Coordinates of C-alpha atoms in Angstrom, one line a residue:
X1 CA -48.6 41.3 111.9
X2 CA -46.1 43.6 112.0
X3 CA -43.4 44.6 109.1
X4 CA -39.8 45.6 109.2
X5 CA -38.9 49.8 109.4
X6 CA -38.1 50.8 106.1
X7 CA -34.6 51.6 106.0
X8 CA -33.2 55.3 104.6
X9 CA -30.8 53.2 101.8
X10 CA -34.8 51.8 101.2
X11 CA -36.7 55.3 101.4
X12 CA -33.7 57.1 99.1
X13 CA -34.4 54.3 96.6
X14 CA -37.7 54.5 96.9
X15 CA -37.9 57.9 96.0
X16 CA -35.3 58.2 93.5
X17 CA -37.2 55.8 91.9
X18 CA -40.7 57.9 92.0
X19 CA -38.6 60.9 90.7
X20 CA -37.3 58.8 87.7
X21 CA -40.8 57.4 86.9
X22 CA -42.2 61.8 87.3
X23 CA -41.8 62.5 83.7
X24 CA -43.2 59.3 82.5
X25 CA -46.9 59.2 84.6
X26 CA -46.8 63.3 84.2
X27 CA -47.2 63.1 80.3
X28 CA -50.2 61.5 79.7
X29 CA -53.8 62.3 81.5
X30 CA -55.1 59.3 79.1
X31 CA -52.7 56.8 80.7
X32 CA -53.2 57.8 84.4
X33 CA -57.2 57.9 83.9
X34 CA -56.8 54.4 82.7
X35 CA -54.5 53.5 85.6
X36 CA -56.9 54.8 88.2
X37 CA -59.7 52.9 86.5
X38 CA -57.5 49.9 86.7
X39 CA -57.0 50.5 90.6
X40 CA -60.2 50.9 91.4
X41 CA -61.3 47.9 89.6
X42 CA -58.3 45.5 91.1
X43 CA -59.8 47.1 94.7
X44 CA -63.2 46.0 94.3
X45 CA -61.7 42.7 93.0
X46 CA -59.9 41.8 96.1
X47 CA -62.7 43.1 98.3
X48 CA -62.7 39.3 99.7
X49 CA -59.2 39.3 100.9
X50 CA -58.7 43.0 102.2
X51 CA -62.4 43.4 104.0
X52 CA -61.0 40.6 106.6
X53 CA -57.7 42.2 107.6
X54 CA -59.2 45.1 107.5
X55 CA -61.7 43.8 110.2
X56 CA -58.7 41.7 112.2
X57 CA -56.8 45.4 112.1
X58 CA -59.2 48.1 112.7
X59 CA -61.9 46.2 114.8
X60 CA -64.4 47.9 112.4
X61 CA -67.7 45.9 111.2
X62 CA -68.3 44.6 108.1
X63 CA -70.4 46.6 106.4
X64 CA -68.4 49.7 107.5
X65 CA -65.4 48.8 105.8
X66 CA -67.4 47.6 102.4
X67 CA -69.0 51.3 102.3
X68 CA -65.7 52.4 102.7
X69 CA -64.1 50.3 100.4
X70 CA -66.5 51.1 97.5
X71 CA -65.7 55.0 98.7
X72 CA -62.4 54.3 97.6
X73 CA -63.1 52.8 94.7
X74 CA -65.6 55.7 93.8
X75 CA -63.3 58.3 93.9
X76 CA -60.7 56.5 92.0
X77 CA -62.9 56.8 89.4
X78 CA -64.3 59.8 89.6
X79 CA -60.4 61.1 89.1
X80 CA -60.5 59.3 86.4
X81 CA -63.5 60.7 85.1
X82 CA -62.0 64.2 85.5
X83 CA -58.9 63.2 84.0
X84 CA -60.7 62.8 80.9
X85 CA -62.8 66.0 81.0
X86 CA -58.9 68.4 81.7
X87 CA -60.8 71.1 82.8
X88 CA -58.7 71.0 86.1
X89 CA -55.6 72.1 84.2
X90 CA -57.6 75.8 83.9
X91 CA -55.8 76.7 80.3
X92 CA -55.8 80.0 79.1
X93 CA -54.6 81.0 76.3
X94 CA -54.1 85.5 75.7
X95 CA -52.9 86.0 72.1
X96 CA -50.5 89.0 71.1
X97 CA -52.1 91.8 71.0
X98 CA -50.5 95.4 70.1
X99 CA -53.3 97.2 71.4
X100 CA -54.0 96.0 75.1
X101 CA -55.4 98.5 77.0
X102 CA -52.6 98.9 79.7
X103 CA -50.3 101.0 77.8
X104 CA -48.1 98.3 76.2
X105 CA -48.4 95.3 73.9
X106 CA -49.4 92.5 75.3
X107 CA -47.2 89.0 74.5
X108 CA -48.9 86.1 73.4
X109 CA -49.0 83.8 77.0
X110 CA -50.4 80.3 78.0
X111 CA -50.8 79.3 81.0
X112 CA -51.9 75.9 83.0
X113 CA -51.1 73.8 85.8
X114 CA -48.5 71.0 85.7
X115 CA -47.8 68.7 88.0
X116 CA -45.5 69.1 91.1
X117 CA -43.3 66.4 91.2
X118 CA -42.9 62.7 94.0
X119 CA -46.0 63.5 96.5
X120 CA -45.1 61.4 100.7
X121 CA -48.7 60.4 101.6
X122 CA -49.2 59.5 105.6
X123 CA -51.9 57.3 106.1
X124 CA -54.7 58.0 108.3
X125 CA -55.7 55.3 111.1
X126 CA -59.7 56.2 110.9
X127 CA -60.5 55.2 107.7
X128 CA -58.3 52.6 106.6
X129 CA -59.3 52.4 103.1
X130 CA -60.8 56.3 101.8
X131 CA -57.8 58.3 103.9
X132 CA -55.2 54.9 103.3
X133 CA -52.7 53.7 101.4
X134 CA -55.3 54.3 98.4
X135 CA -57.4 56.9 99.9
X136 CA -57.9 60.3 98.7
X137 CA -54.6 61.8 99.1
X138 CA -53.0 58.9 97.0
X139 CA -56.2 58.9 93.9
X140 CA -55.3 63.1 93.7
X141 CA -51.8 62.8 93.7
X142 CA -51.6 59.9 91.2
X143 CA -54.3 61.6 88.8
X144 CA -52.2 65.2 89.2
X145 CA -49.6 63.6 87.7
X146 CA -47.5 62.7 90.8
X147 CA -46.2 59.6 91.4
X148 CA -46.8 58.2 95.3
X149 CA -44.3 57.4 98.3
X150 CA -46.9 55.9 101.0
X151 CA -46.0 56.2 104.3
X152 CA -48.3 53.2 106.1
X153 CA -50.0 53.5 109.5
X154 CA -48.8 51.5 112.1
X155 CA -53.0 50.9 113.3
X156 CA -52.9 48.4 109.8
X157 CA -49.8 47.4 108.8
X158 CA -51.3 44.2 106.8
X159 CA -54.0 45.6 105.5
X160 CA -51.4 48.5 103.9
X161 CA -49.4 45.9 102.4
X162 CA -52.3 44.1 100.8
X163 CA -53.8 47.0 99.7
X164 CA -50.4 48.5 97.8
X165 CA -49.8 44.7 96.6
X166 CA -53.1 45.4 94.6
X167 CA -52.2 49.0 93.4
X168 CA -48.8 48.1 92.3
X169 CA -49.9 45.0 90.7
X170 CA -52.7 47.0 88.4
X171 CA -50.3 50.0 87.9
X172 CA -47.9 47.1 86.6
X173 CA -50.4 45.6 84.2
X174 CA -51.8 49.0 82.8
X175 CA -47.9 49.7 81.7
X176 CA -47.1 52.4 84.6
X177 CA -43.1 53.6 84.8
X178 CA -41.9 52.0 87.6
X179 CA -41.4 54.2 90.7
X180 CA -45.0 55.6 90.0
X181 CA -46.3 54.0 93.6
X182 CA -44.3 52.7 96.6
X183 CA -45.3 51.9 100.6
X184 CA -42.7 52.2 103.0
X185 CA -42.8 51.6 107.1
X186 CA -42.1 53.8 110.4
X187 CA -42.4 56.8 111.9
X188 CA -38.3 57.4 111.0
X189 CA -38.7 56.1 106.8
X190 CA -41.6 59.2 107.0
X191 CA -39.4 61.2 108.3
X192 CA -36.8 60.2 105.7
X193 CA -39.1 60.5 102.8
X194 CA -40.6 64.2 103.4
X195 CA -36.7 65.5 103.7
X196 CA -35.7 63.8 100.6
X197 CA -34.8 66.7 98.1
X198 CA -36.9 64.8 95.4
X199 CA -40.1 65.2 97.1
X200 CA -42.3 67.9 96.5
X201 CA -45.4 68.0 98.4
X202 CA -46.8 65.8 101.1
X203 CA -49.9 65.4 102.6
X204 CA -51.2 63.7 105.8
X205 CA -54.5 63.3 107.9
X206 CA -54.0 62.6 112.1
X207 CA -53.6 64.6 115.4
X208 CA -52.4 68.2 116.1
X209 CA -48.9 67.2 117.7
X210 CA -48.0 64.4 114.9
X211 CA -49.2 67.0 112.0
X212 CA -47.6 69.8 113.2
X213 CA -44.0 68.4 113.8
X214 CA -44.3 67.2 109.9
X215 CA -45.3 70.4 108.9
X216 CA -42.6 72.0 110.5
X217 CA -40.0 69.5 109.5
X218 CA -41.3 70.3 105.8
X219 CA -41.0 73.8 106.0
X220 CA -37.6 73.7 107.9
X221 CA -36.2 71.8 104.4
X222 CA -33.7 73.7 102.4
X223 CA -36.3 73.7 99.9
X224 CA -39.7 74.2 102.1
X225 CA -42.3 72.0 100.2
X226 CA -46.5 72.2 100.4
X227 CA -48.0 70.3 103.3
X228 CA -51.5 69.3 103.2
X229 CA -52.0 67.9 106.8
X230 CA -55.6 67.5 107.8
X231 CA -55.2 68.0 111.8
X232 CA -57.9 68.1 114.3
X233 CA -61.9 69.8 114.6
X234 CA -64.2 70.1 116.8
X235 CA -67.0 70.7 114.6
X236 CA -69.3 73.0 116.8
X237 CA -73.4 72.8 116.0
X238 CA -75.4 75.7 117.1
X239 CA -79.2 75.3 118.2
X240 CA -80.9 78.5 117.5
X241 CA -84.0 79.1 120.5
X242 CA -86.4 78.9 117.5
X243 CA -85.1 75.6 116.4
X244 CA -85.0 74.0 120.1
X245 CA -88.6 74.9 120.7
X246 CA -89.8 73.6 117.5
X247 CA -88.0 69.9 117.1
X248 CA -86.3 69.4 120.4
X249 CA -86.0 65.6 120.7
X250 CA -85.5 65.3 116.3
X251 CA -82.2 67.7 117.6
X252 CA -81.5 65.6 120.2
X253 CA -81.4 62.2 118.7
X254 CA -79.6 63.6 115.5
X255 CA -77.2 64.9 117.7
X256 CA -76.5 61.5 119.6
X257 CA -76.4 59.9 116.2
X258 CA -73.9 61.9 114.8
X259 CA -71.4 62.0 117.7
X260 CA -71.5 58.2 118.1
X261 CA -70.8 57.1 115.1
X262 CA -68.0 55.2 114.4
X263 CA -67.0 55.3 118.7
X264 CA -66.9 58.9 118.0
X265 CA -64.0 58.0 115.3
X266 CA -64.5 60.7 112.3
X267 CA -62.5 63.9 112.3
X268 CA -66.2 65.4 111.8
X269 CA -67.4 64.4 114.9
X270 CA -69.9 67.3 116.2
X271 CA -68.2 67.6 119.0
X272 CA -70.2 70.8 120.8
X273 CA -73.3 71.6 121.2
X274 CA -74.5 75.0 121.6
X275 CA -78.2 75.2 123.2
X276 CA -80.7 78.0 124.9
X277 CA -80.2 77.2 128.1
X278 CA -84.0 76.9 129.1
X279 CA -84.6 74.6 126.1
X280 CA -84.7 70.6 126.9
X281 CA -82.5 69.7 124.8
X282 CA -79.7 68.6 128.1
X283 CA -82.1 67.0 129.4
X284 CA -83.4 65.0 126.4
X285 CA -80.1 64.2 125.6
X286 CA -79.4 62.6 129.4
X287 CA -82.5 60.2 129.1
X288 CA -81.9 59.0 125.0
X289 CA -81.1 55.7 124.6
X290 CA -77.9 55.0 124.1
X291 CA -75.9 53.0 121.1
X292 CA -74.2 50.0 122.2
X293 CA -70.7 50.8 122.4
X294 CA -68.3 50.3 119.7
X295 CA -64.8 48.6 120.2
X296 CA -62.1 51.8 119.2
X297 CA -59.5 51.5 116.3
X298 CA -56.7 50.3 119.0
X299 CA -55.3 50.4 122.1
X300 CA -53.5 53.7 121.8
X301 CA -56.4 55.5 120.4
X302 CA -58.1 54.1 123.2
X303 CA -55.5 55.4 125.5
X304 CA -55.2 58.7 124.2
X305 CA -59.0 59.1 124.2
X306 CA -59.5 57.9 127.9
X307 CA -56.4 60.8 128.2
X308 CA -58.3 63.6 127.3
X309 CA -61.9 62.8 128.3
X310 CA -60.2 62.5 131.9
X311 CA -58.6 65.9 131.4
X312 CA -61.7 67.3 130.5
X313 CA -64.0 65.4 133.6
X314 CA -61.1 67.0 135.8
X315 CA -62.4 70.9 135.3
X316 CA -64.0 72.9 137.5
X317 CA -65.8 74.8 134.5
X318 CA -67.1 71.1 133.2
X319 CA -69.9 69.1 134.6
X320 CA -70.5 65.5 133.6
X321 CA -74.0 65.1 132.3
X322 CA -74.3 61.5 131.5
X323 CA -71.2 58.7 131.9
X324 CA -71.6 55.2 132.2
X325 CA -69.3 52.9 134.0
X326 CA -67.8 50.6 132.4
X327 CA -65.1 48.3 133.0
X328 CA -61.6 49.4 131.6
X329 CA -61.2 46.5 129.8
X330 CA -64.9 47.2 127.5
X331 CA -65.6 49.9 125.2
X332 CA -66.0 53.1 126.2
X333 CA -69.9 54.5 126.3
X334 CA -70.9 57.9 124.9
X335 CA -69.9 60.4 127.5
X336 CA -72.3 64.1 127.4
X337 CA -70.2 66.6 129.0
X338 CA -71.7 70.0 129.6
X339 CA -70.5 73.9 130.2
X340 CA -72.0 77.0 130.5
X341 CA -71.0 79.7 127.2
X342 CA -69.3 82.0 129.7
X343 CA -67.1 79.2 131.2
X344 CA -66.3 78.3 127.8
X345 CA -65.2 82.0 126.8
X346 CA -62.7 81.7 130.0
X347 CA -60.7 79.2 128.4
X348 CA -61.1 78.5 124.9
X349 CA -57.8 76.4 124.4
X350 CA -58.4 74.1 127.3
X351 CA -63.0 73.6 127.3
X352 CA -63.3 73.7 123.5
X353 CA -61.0 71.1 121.9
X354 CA -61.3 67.6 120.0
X355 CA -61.9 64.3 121.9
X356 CA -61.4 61.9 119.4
X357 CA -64.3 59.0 120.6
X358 CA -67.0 59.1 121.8
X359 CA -67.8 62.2 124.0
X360 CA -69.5 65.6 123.2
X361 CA -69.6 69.1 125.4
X362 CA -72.9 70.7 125.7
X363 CA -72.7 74.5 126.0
X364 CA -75.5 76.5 127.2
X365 CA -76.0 79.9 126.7
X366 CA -78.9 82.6 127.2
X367 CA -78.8 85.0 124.5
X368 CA -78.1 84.0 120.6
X369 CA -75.8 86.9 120.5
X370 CA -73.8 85.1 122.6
X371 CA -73.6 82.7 120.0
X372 CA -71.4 85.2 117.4
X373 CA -69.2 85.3 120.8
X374 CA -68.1 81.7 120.8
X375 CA -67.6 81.6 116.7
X376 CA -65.8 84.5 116.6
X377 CA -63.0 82.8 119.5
X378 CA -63.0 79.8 117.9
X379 CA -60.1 78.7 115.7
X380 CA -60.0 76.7 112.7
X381 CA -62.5 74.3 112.2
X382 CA -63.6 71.2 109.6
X383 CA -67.4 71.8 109.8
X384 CA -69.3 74.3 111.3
X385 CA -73.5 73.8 111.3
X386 CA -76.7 75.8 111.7
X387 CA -79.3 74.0 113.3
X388 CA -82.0 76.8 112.7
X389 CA -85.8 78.1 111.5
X390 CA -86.6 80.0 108.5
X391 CA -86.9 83.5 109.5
X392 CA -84.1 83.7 112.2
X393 CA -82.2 86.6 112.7
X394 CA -79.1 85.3 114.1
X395 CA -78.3 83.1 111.0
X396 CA -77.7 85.8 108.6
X397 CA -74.6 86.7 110.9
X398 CA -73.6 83.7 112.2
X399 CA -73.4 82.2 109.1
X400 CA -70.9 85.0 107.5
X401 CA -68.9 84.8 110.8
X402 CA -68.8 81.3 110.5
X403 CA -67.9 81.3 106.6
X404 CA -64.5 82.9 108.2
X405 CA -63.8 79.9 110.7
X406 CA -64.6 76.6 108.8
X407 CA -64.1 75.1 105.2
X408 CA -67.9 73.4 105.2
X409 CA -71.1 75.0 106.7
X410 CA -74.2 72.8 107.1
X411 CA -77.9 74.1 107.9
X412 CA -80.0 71.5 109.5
X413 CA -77.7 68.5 108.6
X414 CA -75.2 66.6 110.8
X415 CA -71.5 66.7 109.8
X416 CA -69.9 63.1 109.9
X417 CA -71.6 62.5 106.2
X418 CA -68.9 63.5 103.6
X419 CA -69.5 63.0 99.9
X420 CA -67.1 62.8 97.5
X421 CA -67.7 65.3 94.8
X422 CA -67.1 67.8 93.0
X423 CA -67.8 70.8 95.3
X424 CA -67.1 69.0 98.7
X425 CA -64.6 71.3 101.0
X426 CA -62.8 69.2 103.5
X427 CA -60.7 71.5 105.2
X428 CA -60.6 74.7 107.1
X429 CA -58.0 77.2 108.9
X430 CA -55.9 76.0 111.4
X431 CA -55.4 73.8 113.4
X432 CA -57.9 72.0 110.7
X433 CA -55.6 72.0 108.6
X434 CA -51.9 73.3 107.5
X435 CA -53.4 74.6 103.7
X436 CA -56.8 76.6 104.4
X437 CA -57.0 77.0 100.7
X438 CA -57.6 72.9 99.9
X439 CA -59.1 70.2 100.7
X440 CA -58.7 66.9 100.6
X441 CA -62.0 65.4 99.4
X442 CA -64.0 66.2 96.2
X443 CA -62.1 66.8 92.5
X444 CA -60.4 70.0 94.0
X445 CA -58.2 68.0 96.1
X446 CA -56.4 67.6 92.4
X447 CA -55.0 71.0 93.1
X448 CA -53.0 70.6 96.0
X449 CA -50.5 68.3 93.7
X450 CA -50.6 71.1 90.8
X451 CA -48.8 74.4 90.1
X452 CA -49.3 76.9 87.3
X453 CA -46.6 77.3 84.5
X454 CA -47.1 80.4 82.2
X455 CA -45.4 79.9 78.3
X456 CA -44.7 83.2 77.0
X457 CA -43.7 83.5 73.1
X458 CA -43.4 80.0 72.3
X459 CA -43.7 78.2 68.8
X460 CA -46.7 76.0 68.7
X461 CA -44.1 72.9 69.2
X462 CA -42.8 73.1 72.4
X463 CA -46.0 73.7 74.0
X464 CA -48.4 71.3 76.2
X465 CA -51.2 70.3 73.6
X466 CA -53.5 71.3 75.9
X467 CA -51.9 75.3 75.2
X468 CA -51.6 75.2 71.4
X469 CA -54.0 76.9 68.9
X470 CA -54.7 73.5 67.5
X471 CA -54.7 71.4 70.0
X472 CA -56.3 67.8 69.8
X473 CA -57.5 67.7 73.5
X474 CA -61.3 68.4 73.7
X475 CA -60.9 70.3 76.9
X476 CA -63.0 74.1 78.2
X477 CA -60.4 76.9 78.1
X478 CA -60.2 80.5 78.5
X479 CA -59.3 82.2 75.5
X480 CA -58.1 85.9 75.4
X481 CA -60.2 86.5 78.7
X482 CA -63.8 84.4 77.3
X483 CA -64.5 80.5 78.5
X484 CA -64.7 78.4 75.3
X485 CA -66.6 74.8 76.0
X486 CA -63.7 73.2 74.1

């Protein structure tokens, strides 16, 4: 199924409409806790009617979509959780004081964060529910205070239109300003909405090219805006000599696990690995078993993925270590490509880059100082992990290195498991993302849709509630430089 392009008369009312309803859904954290509540519990609700489209859509199984479904749900309600608690909003409070040390009086300020203003979310095609139409980006938008313009992806159309029938209907029923939540269609209504002078931040999760022109285009505004855009990763795993010797075929099969899942189909796809080249670990790795091969999200994925791992095949510097054929018209099987570390270091840009499916590049090298090499030319990554032994001498190093080149480290633990919490860190420099200092997963993604406001010399009155003296909102502040609980 396919629906009409939103029109620009449709986008401009759209928005307009999100900018009326701003003032409204920014005033009260009671009323948008309640509202996510409300979403979340209208999801799980329909669970019966979206999991099919979703499967018609996305080609996904079953029980995928239902673990991804109740993600969604989760962290609905773990915004609205954190609504309740305010402690996001970081208050402080500095009375007058005559006497600061500096050398002049200091005025009484308060200071918080407030929302931004209508937030354009573009739709991920990988996770049609968590990074969707009421994925991540929308739940922290709506609980900053921001009401939502949705731009769907094209990979489920129906299943977007189902799923914002559901979150309009319970945003409807819990007594949201209209405006607060809208859906609109095609690549030139996106365009449309993240120009529109009303809109103030937007965030989006897909490739490098797509994410870049977007971030480009929002920066090129007369009024540049904030663009969280979650791009591309290869997600590099190093094998310390130690660790090879010690659990080879545990490394092995971990590793095989990890890149497979999902065809390969998570933006934290380990998509290197680095390994002592007189370790077993290739060669393991070339007689495992291999998982049956999953159906991709569609056929352009597909395309674009058969693309690149040809590209890659083509090299001089790359050797194919294990490729099934397979008819054209089937699934694609895990492909194991593999390199040697200097090759790689010749041409970083072209060896070491994302594949999106099911294919990993196996790097060997011969000396784990080689291994600070390859991090330190790296660029921006999601993950970055540590498969190590206690008592290593490279990890110390590596990991600060590391620290400077990805937003997640992981030691002994395979990347393509993200929790939604509250100190989860799913971004990175770029090309990870566009905003190295946010992420979108966990209660910090809350931020990204916030800015600070500073109230200097005000009567109790005309401030926020949350900034008075007596306020009523049981919430931790700092006051005059000390945390205070509430």
């Amino acid at each position: 199924m396919t629906y009409p392009e939103t029109t620009t008369t449709e986008v401009d009312r759209s928005v307009e409409a999100s900018a009326r309803a701003f003032p409204r859904w920014a005033a009260h954290r009671a009323d948008r806790s309640r509202a996510l509540a409300a979403i979340a519990d209208q999801l799980d609700q329909a669970a019966d009617t979206l999991l099919p489209i979703a499967q018609r859509e996305t080609r996904l199984p079953e029980a995928r979509l239902r673990g991804e479904l109740r993600r969604t749900t989760f962290q609905l309600r773990l915004f609205a959780d954190l609504l309740t608690d305010g402690g996001y909003l970081d208050p402080r409070i500095d009375h007058a004081d005559p006497d600061w040390p500096m050398g002049a009086p200091r005025p009484d300020l308060r200071r918080m964060l407030e929302p931004l203003g209508p937030v354009v979310v573009f739709a991920a095609g990988n996770f049609p529910f968590a990074f969707s139409v009421a994925g991540g980006d929308t739940a922290s938008a709506l609980a900053a205070g921001c009401p939502v313009v949705v731009k769907a992806h094209p990979g489920h159309p129906e299943l977007s239109r189902a799923t914002a029938t559901v979150v309009e209907r319970a945003l409807t029923e819990v007594g949201a300003p209209a405006g607060t939540f809208a859906i609109i269609y095609g690549v030139e209504a996106g365009r449309a909405a993240l120009l529109h002078p009303a809109v103030k931040a937007a965030a989006f999760t897909g490739s490098i090219p797509g994410g870049r022109a977007l971030f480009d285009l929002a920066n090129s505004r007369p009024e540049p805006i904030p663009f969280y855009g979650e791009l591309g990763s290869v997600n590099p795993v190093f094998v310390t000599t130690a660790a090879a010797n010690a659990r080879a075929e545990e490394i092995a099969s971990g590793f095989l696990g990890s890149f497979t899942l999902g065809a390969g189909q998570f933006c934290t796809k380990p998509g290197a690995l680095f390994v002592p080249r007189q370790s077993n670990l290739a060669e393991l790795l070339a007689k495992m078993p291999l998982p049956e091969p999953g159906p991709m999200l569609n056929d352009r994925i597909e395309q674009g993925y058969r693309t690149t791992l040809t590209d890659l095949t083509n090299r001089t510097e790359i050797s194919v270590l294990r490729q099934e054929e397979r008819a054209p018209t089937t699934p694609p099987s895990a492909t194991l490509l593999t390199t040697e570390l200097a090759d790689l270091l010749s041409d970083m840009a072209g060896l070491f880059r994302e594949c999106f499916g099911p294919t990993a590049l196996i790097v060997t090298y011969d000396d784990e100082q080689q291994l600070l090499e390859a991090a330190a030319a790296m660029d921006g990554q999601l993950t970055a992990t540590i498969v190590g032994e206690p008592g290593d001498s490279i990890a110390a190093p590596l990991t600060r290195l590391l620290a400077t080149k990805a937003g997640r480290l992981l030691w002994n633990q395979w990347p393509t498991g993200v929790s939604v919490t509250h100190a989860q860190q799913h971004g990175g420099p770029y090309p990870a993302t566009t905003a190295p200092g946010s992420t979108s997963v966990g209660t910090a993604a809350i931020a990204r849709f916030l800015r600070p406001v500073a109230y200097q010399g005000f009567p109790a009155d005309l401030l926020p509630d949350e900034l008075r003296d007596d306020s009523t909102a049981a919430l931790p502040r700092r006051i005059d430089g000390k945390a205070r609980d509430v």
